[in-house]
Tab-separated table of C-alpha atoms in Angstrom:
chain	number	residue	atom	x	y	z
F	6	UNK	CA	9.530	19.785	35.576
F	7	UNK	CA	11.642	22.190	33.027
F	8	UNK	CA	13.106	25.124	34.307
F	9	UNK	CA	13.593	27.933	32.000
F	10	UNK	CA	16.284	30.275	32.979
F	11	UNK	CA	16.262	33.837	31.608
F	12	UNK	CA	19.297	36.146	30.990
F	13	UNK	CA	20.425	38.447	32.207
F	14	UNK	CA	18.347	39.432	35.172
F	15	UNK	CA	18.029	43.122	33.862
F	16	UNK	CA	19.191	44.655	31.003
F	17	UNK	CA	19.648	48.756	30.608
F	18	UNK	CA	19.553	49.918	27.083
F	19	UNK	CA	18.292	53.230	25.753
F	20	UNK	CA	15.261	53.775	23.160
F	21	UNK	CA	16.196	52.869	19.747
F	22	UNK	CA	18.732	50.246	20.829
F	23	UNK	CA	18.467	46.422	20.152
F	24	UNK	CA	17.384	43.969	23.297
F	25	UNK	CA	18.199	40.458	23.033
F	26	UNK	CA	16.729	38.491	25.705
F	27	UNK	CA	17.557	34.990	26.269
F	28	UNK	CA	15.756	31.848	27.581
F	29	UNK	CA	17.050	28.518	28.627
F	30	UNK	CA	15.144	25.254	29.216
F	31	UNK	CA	17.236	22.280	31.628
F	32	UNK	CA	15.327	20.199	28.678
F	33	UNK	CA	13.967	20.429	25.269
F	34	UNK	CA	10.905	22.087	24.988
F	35	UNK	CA	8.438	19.866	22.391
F	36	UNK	CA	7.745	20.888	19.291
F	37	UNK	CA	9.211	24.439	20.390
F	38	UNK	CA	5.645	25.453	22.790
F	39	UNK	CA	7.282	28.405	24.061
F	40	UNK	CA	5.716	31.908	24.930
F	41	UNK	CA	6.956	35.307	25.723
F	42	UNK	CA	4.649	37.788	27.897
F	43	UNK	CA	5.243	41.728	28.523
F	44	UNK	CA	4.083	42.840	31.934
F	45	UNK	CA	4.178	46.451	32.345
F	46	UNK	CA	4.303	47.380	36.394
F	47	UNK	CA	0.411	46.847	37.688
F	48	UNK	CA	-0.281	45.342	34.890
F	49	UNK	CA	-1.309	41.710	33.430
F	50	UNK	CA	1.103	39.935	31.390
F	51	UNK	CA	0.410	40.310	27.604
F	52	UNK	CA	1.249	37.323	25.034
F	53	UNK	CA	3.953	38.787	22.452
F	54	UNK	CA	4.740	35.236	21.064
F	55	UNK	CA	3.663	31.764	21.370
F	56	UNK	CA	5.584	28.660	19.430
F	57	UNK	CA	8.406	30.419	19.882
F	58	UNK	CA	8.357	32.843	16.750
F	59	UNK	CA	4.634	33.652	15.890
F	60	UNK	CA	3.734	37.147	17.074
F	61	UNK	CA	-0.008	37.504	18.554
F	62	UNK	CA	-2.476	39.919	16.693
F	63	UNK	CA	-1.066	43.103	17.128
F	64	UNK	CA	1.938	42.868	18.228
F	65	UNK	CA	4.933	45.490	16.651
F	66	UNK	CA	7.088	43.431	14.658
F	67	UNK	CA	9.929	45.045	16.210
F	68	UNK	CA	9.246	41.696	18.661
F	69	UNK	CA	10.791	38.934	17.091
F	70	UNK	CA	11.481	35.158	18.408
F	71	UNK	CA	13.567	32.595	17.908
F	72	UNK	CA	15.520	29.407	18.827
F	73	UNK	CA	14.602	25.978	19.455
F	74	UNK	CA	15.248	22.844	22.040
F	75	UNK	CA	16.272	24.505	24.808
F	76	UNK	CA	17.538	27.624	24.284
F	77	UNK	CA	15.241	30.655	22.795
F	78	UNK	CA	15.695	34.215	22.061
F	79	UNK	CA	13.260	37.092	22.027
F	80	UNK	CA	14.816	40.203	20.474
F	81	UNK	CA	13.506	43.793	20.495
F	82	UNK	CA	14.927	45.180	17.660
F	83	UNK	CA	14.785	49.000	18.260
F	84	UNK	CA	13.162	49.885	21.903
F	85	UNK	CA	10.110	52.340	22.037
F	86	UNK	CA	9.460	53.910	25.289
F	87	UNK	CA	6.287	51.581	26.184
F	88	UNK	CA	8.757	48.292	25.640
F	89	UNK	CA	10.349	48.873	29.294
F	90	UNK	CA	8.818	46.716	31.086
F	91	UNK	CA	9.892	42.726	32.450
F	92	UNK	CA	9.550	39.649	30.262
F	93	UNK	CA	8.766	36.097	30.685
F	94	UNK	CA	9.057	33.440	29.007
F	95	UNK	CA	6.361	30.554	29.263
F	96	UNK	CA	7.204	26.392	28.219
F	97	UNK	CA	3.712	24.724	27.856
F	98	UNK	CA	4.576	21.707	25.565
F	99	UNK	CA	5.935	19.808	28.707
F	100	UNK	CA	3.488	19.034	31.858
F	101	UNK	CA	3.382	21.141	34.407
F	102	UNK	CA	3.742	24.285	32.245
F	103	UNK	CA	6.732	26.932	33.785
F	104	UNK	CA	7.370	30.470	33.338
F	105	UNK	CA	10.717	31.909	33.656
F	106	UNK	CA	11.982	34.527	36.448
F	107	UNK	CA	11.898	37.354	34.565
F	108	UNK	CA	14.058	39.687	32.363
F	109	UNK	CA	13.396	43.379	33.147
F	110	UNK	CA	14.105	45.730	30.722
F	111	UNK	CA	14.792	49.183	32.042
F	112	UNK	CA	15.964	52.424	31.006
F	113	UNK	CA	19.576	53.380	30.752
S	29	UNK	CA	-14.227	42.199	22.674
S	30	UNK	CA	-13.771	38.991	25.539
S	31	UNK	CA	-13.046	40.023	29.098
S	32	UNK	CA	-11.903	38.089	31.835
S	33	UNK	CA	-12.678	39.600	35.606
S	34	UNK	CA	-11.237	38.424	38.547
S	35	UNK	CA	-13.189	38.663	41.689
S	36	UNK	CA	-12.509	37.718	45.523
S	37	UNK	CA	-12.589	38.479	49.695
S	38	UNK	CA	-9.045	40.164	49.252
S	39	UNK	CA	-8.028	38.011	52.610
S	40	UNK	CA	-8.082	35.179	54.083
S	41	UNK	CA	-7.203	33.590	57.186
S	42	UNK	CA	-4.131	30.753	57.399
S	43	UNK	CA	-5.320	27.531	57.259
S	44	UNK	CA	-8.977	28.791	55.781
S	45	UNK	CA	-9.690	27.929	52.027
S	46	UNK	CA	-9.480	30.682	49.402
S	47	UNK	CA	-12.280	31.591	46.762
S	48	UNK	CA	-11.508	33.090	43.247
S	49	UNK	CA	-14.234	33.733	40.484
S	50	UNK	CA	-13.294	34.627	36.825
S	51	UNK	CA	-16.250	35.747	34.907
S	52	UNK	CA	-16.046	35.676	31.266
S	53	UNK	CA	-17.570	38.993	29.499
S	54	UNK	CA	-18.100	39.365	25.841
S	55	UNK	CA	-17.621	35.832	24.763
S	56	UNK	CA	-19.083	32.066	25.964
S	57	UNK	CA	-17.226	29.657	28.283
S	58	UNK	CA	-18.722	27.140	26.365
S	59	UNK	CA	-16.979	27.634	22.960
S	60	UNK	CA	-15.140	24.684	21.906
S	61	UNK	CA	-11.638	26.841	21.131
S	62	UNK	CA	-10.963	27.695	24.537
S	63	UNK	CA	-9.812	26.295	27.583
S	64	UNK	CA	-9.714	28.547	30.968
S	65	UNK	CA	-6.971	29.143	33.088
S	66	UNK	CA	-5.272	30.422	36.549
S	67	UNK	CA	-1.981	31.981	37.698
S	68	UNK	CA	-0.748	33.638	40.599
S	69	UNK	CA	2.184	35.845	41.040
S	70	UNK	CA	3.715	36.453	44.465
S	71	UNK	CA	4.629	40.248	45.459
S	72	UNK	CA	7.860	40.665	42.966
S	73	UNK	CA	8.431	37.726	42.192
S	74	UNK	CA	7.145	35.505	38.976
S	75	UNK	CA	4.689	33.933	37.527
S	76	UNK	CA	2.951	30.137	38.659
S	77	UNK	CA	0.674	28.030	36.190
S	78	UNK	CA	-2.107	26.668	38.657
S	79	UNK	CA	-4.356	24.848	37.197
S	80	UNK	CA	-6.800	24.893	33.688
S	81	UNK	CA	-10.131	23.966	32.996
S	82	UNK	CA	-12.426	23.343	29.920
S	83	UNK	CA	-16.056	24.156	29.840
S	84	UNK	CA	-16.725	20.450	30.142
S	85	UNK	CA	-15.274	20.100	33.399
S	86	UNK	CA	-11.599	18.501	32.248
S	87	UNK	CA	-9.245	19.864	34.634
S	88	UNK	CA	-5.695	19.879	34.959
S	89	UNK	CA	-3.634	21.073	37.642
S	90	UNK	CA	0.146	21.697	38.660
S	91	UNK	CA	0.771	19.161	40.807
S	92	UNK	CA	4.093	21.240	42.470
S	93	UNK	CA	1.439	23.475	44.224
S	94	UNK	CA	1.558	22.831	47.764
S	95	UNK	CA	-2.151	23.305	48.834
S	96	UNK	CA	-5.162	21.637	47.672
S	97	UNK	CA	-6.764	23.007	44.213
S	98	UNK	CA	-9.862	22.925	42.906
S	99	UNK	CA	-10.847	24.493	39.746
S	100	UNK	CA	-14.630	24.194	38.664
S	101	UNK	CA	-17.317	26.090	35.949
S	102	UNK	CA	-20.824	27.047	36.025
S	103	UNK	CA	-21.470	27.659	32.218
S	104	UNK	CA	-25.120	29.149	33.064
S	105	UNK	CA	-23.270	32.107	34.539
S	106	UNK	CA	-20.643	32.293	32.689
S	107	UNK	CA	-17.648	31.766	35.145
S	108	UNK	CA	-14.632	29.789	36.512
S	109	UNK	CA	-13.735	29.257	39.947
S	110	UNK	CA	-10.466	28.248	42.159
S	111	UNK	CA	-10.518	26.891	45.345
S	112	UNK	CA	-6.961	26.261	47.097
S	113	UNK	CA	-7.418	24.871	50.611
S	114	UNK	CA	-5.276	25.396	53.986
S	115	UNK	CA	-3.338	29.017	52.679
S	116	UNK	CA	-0.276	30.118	54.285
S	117	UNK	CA	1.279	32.877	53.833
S	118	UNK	CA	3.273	31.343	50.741
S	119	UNK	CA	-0.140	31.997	48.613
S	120	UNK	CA	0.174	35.465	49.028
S	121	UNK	CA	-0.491	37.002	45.544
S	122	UNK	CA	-1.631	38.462	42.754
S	123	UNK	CA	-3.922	36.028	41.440
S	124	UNK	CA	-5.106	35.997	37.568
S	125	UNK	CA	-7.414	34.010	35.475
S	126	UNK	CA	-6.617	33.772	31.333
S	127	UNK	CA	-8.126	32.153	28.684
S	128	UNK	CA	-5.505	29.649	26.445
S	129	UNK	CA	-6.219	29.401	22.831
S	130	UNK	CA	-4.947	26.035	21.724
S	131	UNK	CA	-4.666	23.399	24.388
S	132	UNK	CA	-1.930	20.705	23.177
S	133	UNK	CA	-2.756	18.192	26.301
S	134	UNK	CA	0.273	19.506	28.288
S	135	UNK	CA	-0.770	23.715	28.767
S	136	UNK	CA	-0.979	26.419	26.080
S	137	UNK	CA	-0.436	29.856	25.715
S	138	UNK	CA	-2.232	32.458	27.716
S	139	UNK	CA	-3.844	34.891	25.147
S	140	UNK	CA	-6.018	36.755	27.114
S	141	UNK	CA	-5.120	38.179	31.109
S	142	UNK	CA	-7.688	39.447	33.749
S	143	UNK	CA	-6.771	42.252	35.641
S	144	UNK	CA	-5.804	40.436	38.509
S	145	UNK	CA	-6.871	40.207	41.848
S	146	UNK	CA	-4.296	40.687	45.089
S	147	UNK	CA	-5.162	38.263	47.807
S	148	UNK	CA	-3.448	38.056	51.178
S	149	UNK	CA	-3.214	35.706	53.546
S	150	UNK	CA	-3.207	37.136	56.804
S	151	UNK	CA	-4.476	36.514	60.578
């Protein structure tokens, strides 16, 4: 199975500043199936991205992602107070599909 | 507007077989985009694909999980259901169903989240 690995574990920035969140598969993921989720605390996730760079309906495009293979990006480019929260990211080209642990972004 | 609610007995008993129902509000199960999903997330920890189902009864399943799983549907009501047998402790969690747009034979993305249900396994 892949695992994705996200970096770094937490990541304290202040509103307005850039977040660049990273995601790394131990194996390509195919054709680039790979999601990012925002879970607020008692919350569901929500689906930011899917194929590694379209954004969902609705989503700010403040959210941006990127890469390809095995190593992704999301990047928020200027944080808003609702955007602390923790962040997964999600393979599902590759049987079983696998989240990642987790980046949590909190305020500085 | 589609809504996905999860319901459940909230705890069960080690060794017993747990129960989850999704029902699908504001939409069909039967509509030939879809494909229907669950995923639990221990207390503070991440997230765990279990298992997804299509309206014709196609299932597919993690096959890390530990415990039996069954997921089934009953289109005339509008619902999904999970059944993991023998719980431990381990399957302590928050426990959500989500639909998945685009099914490309190995998963797909999860576009729309119930609330989530907590169950605990507990003597």
């Amino acid at each position: 199975e892949i695992v994705l690995t996200q970096s770094p574990g937490t990541l304290s920035l202040s509103p307005g500043e850039r977040a660049t969140l990273s995601c790394r598969a131990t194996q390509s993921v195919r054709s680039n199936f790979l999601a990012w989720y925002q879970q607020r605390p008692g919350q569901a996730p929500r689906l930011l991205l899917y194929g590694a760079s379209t954004r969902t309906t609705g989503i700010p495009d403040r959210f941006s992602g990127s890469g390809s293979g095995t190593d992704f990006t999301l990047t928020i480019s200027r944080l808003e107070p609702e955007d602390f929260a923790v962040y997964y990211c999600h393979q599902y080209g590759n049987s079983p599909q696998t989240f990642g642990q987790g980046t949590k972004v909190d305020i500085k | 507007q589609v809504q996905l609610q999860e319901s459940g007995p909230g705890l069960v008993k080690p060794s017993e077989t747990l129960s989850l129902t999704c029902t699908v509000s504001g939409g069909s199960i039967t509509s030939p985009n879809y494909y229907w999903s669950w995923i639990r997330q221990p207390p503070g920890k991440g997230l765990e694909w279990i298992g997804t189902i299509y309206y014709t009864g196609s299932t597919y399943y993690n096959p890390s999980l530990k415990s039996p799983v069954t997921i089934s549907v009953d289109t005339s009501k509008n619902q999904f259901s999970l059944k993991l047998a023998s719980v431990t402790g381990a399957d302590t969690a928050v426990y959500f169903c989500a639909r998945v747009a685009w099914w490309n034979s190995a998963g797909g993305s999860f576009e729309i989240w119930g609330q989530g249900t907590m169950l605990t396994v507990s003597s």
